Coordinates of C-alpha atoms in Angstrom, one line a residue:
X1 CA -23.0 -19.3 11.8
X2 CA -21.5 -18.4 15.0
X3 CA -24.3 -17.6 17.6
X4 CA -23.7 -15.7 20.9
X5 CA -25.7 -18.2 23.3
X6 CA -24.2 -17.5 26.8
X7 CA -26.1 -14.5 27.7
X8 CA -28.2 -14.3 30.4
X9 CA -29.1 -10.4 30.8
X10 CA -30.1 -10.4 26.8
X11 CA -32.5 -12.0 24.9
X12 CA -34.4 -11.9 21.8
X13 CA -38.1 -12.5 22.5
X14 CA -39.5 -12.5 19.1
X15 CA -39.3 -10.9 15.9
X16 CA -41.8 -9.7 13.2
X17 CA -42.8 -7.4 10.6
X18 CA -39.3 -5.6 10.4
X19 CA -38.8 -5.4 14.2
X20 CA -37.3 -7.4 17.1
X21 CA -38.6 -7.5 20.7
X22 CA -35.9 -7.5 23.2
X23 CA -35.2 -8.3 26.5
X24 CA -32.4 -5.9 28.2
X25 CA -31.7 -7.0 31.8
X26 CA -35.1 -6.4 33.0
X27 CA -36.8 -4.4 29.9
X28 CA -37.9 -4.7 26.9
X29 CA -37.3 -2.8 23.7
X30 CA -38.6 -3.4 20.2
X31 CA -36.1 -1.9 17.3
X32 CA -36.5 -2.0 13.7
X33 CA -34.5 -4.8 11.9
X34 CA -34.4 -4.8 8.2
X35 CA -33.5 -9.0 8.2
X36 CA -36.8 -9.3 9.6
X37 CA -38.6 -9.6 6.3
X38 CA -41.3 -12.2 7.8
X39 CA -44.9 -11.3 9.2
X40 CA -45.5 -13.5 12.2
X41 CA -48.4 -13.2 14.8
X42 CA -47.1 -11.3 17.5
X43 CA -48.1 -14.1 20.3
X44 CA -45.5 -12.9 22.9
X45 CA -46.7 -10.9 25.6
X46 CA -43.6 -8.4 25.4
X47 CA -45.0 -6.8 22.2
X48 CA -48.1 -5.1 24.6
X49 CA -46.1 -4.9 27.5
X50 CA -42.8 -3.3 26.2
X51 CA -40.9 -0.2 27.9
X52 CA -39.2 1.0 24.9
X53 CA -40.2 1.5 20.8
X54 CA -38.1 3.0 18.0
X55 CA -39.8 4.0 15.1
X56 CA -38.4 4.7 11.8
X57 CA -39.3 7.3 9.8
X58 CA -40.3 7.0 6.1
X59 CA -38.0 10.1 5.4
X60 CA -35.2 8.1 7.2
X61 CA -34.2 7.8 10.4
X62 CA -36.6 8.1 13.3
X63 CA -37.5 8.4 17.1
X64 CA -37.9 6.9 20.4
X65 CA -41.0 6.3 22.4
X66 CA -40.9 5.1 25.8
X67 CA -43.2 3.7 28.4
X68 CA -41.2 3.9 31.7
X69 CA -37.8 2.9 30.9
X70 CA -35.3 4.7 32.8
X71 CA -32.4 6.9 31.1
X72 CA -29.7 4.2 31.7
X73 CA -29.2 0.9 32.9
X74 CA -26.8 -2.1 33.1
X75 CA -26.6 -5.8 32.1
X76 CA -23.9 -8.1 32.6
X77 CA -22.0 -10.6 30.6
X78 CA -20.3 -13.5 31.9
X79 CA -17.2 -14.1 30.2
X80 CA -15.7 -17.9 29.7
X81 CA -12.4 -19.6 29.2
X82 CA -11.6 -17.8 32.4
X83 CA -9.8 -20.1 35.2
X84 CA -12.7 -22.4 36.7
X85 CA -14.0 -20.1 40.1
X86 CA -13.2 -16.7 38.7
X87 CA -15.5 -16.0 35.8
X88 CA -15.3 -12.6 35.0
X89 CA -18.7 -10.1 34.5
X90 CA -18.4 -7.4 32.1
X91 CA -20.7 -4.9 33.0
X92 CA -22.3 -2.3 30.2
X93 CA -23.8 1.0 30.9
X94 CA -27.4 1.5 28.4
X95 CA -29.1 4.0 27.2
X96 CA -31.0 4.2 24.2
X97 CA -29.5 7.3 21.8
X98 CA -29.5 8.1 18.1
X99 CA -31.1 5.7 15.5
X100 CA -32.5 3.0 17.4
X101 CA -29.0 2.1 19.4
X102 CA -29.0 1.3 22.7
X103 CA -24.5 1.1 23.2
X104 CA -24.3 -2.4 22.8
X105 CA -24.3 -5.3 19.9
X106 CA -24.8 -8.4 21.8
X107 CA -24.4 -10.7 18.5
X108 CA -20.5 -9.9 19.6
X109 CA -20.1 -11.9 22.2
X110 CA -19.5 -15.2 20.2
X111 CA -16.5 -13.1 19.1
X112 CA -15.5 -12.4 22.7
X113 CA -15.6 -15.8 23.2
X114 CA -13.3 -16.7 20.8
X115 CA -10.1 -14.4 21.1
X116 CA -10.8 -14.1 25.0
X117 CA -9.7 -18.2 25.2
X118 CA -6.8 -17.8 22.2
X119 CA -5.4 -14.9 24.8
X120 CA -6.1 -16.6 27.7
X121 CA -4.2 -19.7 26.5
X122 CA -1.2 -17.9 24.9
X123 CA 0.7 -18.6 27.5
X124 CA 2.7 -14.9 27.4
X125 CA 2.1 -11.3 27.6
X126 CA -0.5 -10.1 24.2
X127 CA -0.9 -6.9 23.1
X128 CA -4.2 -6.3 21.5
X129 CA -5.6 -3.3 19.0
X130 CA -9.3 -2.5 18.6
X131 CA -10.1 -0.4 16.2
X132 CA -13.8 1.3 15.9
X133 CA -14.0 -0.2 19.1
X134 CA -17.1 1.9 20.2
X135 CA -18.5 1.0 23.6
X136 CA -15.6 -1.3 24.5
X137 CA -17.2 -4.6 24.5
X138 CA -14.2 -6.2 22.8
X139 CA -11.7 -4.2 24.5
X140 CA -13.3 -5.2 28.0
X141 CA -13.2 -8.5 27.0
X142 CA -9.7 -9.1 25.5
X143 CA -8.8 -7.1 28.8
X144 CA -10.1 -9.4 31.0
X145 CA -8.5 -12.5 29.6
X146 CA -5.4 -10.7 30.2
X147 CA -4.2 -8.6 27.0
X148 CA -2.8 -5.1 26.8
X149 CA -5.3 -2.9 24.6
X150 CA -5.0 -0.2 23.0
X151 CA -9.1 1.3 21.7
X152 CA -9.2 3.5 19.4
X153 CA -12.7 5.3 18.2
X154 CA -13.1 8.7 16.3
X155 CA -15.9 9.6 19.0
X156 CA -15.1 11.4 22.4
X157 CA -18.4 10.4 23.4
X158 CA -18.0 6.4 22.7
X159 CA -14.6 6.6 24.4
X160 CA -15.9 8.4 27.7
X161 CA -18.8 5.3 27.5
X162 CA -16.1 2.5 27.3
X163 CA -14.4 3.8 30.1
X164 CA -17.4 3.9 32.1
X165 CA -18.1 0.2 31.3
X166 CA -14.7 -0.7 32.0
X167 CA -14.6 1.1 35.3
X168 CA -17.9 -0.8 35.9
X169 CA -16.5 -4.2 34.9
X170 CA -14.0 -3.8 37.5
X171 CA -11.6 -3.3 35.0
X172 CA -10.5 0.7 35.0
X173 CA -6.7 0.0 36.2
X174 CA -6.4 -2.5 33.4
X175 CA -3.6 -1.9 30.9
X176 CA -6.1 -0.5 28.4
X177 CA -4.9 3.0 26.5
X178 CA -7.8 4.7 25.5
X179 CA -7.6 6.8 22.0
X180 CA -10.0 9.4 20.5
X181 CA -8.3 9.4 17.0
X182 CA -8.9 8.2 12.9
X183 CA -8.5 4.8 13.0
X184 CA -6.8 5.3 9.3
X185 CA -4.5 7.7 10.3
X186 CA -3.8 5.9 13.8
X187 CA -2.6 2.9 11.8
X188 CA -0.5 5.0 9.8
X189 CA 1.3 6.6 12.3
X190 CA 1.8 2.9 14.4
X191 CA 3.4 1.8 11.2
X192 CA 5.8 4.2 10.9
X193 CA 7.1 3.6 14.5
X194 CA 7.5 0.6 14.4
X195 CA 4.7 -0.8 16.5
X196 CA 2.7 -4.7 16.3
X197 CA 0.1 -6.2 17.9
X198 CA -0.7 -10.1 18.8
X199 CA -4.4 -9.3 17.8
X200 CA -6.3 -6.7 15.5
X201 CA -10.2 -6.4 15.6
X202 CA -11.6 -4.0 13.7
X203 CA -15.4 -3.4 13.7
X204 CA -15.9 -0.8 10.6
X205 CA -19.0 1.2 10.1
X206 CA -20.6 1.1 6.8
X207 CA -20.1 4.9 6.7
X208 CA -18.4 7.4 9.2
X209 CA -16.7 10.1 9.8
X210 CA -13.6 10.8 11.2
X211 CA -12.6 13.7 14.1
X212 CA -11.7 16.2 11.4
X213 CA -14.4 15.0 9.1
X214 CA -12.5 12.2 7.4
X215 CA -14.9 10.4 5.4
X216 CA -15.3 6.2 5.6
X217 CA -17.4 4.5 3.4
X218 CA -17.0 0.7 3.4
X219 CA -17.2 -0.7 0.0
X220 CA -14.3 1.9 -0.9
X221 CA -12.0 1.9 2.5
X222 CA -11.7 -1.5 3.9
X223 CA -10.1 -3.4 1.5
X224 CA -6.6 -0.8 1.5
X225 CA -7.5 -0.6 5.1
X226 CA -7.2 -4.2 6.1
X227 CA -4.1 -4.3 3.8
X228 CA -2.7 -1.4 5.7
X229 CA -3.8 -2.7 9.4
X230 CA -2.1 -6.4 8.5
X231 CA 1.2 -4.5 8.7
X232 CA 0.6 -4.1 12.5
X233 CA 0.7 -8.1 13.0
X234 CA 3.5 -9.5 15.0
X235 CA 5.5 -12.3 13.9
X236 CA 3.8 -14.4 16.4
X237 CA 0.3 -12.8 15.6
X238 CA -2.5 -14.7 17.7
X239 CA -5.4 -13.6 15.6
X240 CA -7.3 -11.1 12.8
X241 CA -10.8 -10.2 13.5
X242 CA -13.2 -7.9 11.0
X243 CA -16.7 -7.6 11.7
X244 CA -18.9 -6.5 9.2
X245 CA -23.1 -5.4 9.2
X246 CA -22.9 -4.2 5.6
X247 CA -24.8 -7.0 3.5
X248 CA -22.6 -6.6 0.7
X249 CA -19.5 -7.9 2.8
X250 CA -20.6 -11.4 2.8
X251 CA -18.7 -14.2 4.8
X252 CA -16.8 -15.0 2.0
X253 CA -15.5 -11.7 0.6
X254 CA -14.4 -11.3 4.4
X255 CA -12.4 -14.8 3.9
X256 CA -10.8 -13.7 0.7
X257 CA -9.5 -10.2 1.8
X258 CA -8.1 -11.6 5.2
X259 CA -6.7 -14.9 3.4
X260 CA -4.9 -12.3 0.8
X261 CA -3.8 -9.8 3.2
X262 CA -2.9 -11.9 5.9
X263 CA -2.5 -15.6 5.3
X264 CA -0.5 -15.0 2.6
X265 CA 2.0 -13.3 5.0
X266 CA 1.6 -14.8 7.9
X267 CA 0.4 -18.4 7.6
X268 CA -2.4 -19.6 9.8
X269 CA -5.9 -20.0 8.6
X270 CA -9.1 -18.0 8.0
X271 CA -12.9 -18.6 8.9
X272 CA -15.8 -16.8 8.1
X273 CA -19.5 -17.0 8.9
X274 CA -22.5 -14.9 9.6
X275 CA -23.2 -14.3 13.4
X276 CA -26.8 -14.5 15.2
X277 CA -28.9 -14.9 17.9
X278 CA -31.4 -17.3 19.2
X279 CA -35.0 -16.2 19.3
X280 CA -36.8 -18.0 22.0
X281 CA -40.5 -17.7 20.7
X282 CA -39.7 -19.4 17.3
X283 CA -36.5 -21.8 18.2
X284 CA -34.8 -20.2 15.0
X285 CA -31.8 -17.7 14.9
X286 CA -31.7 -13.8 13.7
X287 CA -29.0 -13.5 11.7
X288 CA -26.8 -10.2 12.2
X289 CA -24.1 -9.6 10.3
X290 CA -20.8 -11.7 9.6
X291 CA -17.6 -12.0 11.0
X292 CA -13.8 -13.4 9.7
X293 CA -11.6 -15.0 12.0
X294 CA -7.7 -15.4 11.3
X295 CA -5.8 -17.4 13.6
X296 CA -2.0 -18.7 13.8
X297 CA -3.4 -21.9 14.5

């Protein structure tokens, strides 16, 4: 399992009965998590002193309940793999919004660390494509490591949020191309244009709609999209990364897809693992989906 254990401003304090207790900077939130099927005592004091609690509804969805929580706040993540003495802090704006989210998936930091090292050590200019790019965590990590990044998401609001994060991280003038677009249609156009990328990141949703109503269902759409996107890799590509929160897309499935679409054509090797976050109270690890990684070396 790949564990995101370099956070200072974020922490899973405890988990129990379908929920996780988290520290986001100076604030504590309780949010539902379908992986938490155990019911253990609520010994951590944070359960009683939370700042926000997202309650799931039996009819689907849910709503937030707040206790002295601001509308927006920030946390930082220290990127490793940088030159000694020039550590880069990424800054993320957080705000509780629809369906329990805050605007950041902290477990993805383990992937940021991985590809940041590949970019920094490449010794040459690196072009990265980030698809379904959300609020830009991977985009900022790649840009901070020195890459030229194309950031694509179908939501105008999310792209705007990502730009705010970039500005707060000192990356407002970094070579990032911000695009509001349907990811499939964008990739198809890039193939026709003959554009290539040295690194590709995708974080596809289980279900989604493009800006013109295009429907995405991951079980039906992911394989043809991986095949399509693999055509954008350069001859000297560094990496290809897929993240998945869908239980049906286990690490072995991600490995099979990437090996078939990428390794057969470009060589290299694939690793796929669950991703996770350490839990302070238990000393165990909370699983948070899976990632598949291809690298040339």
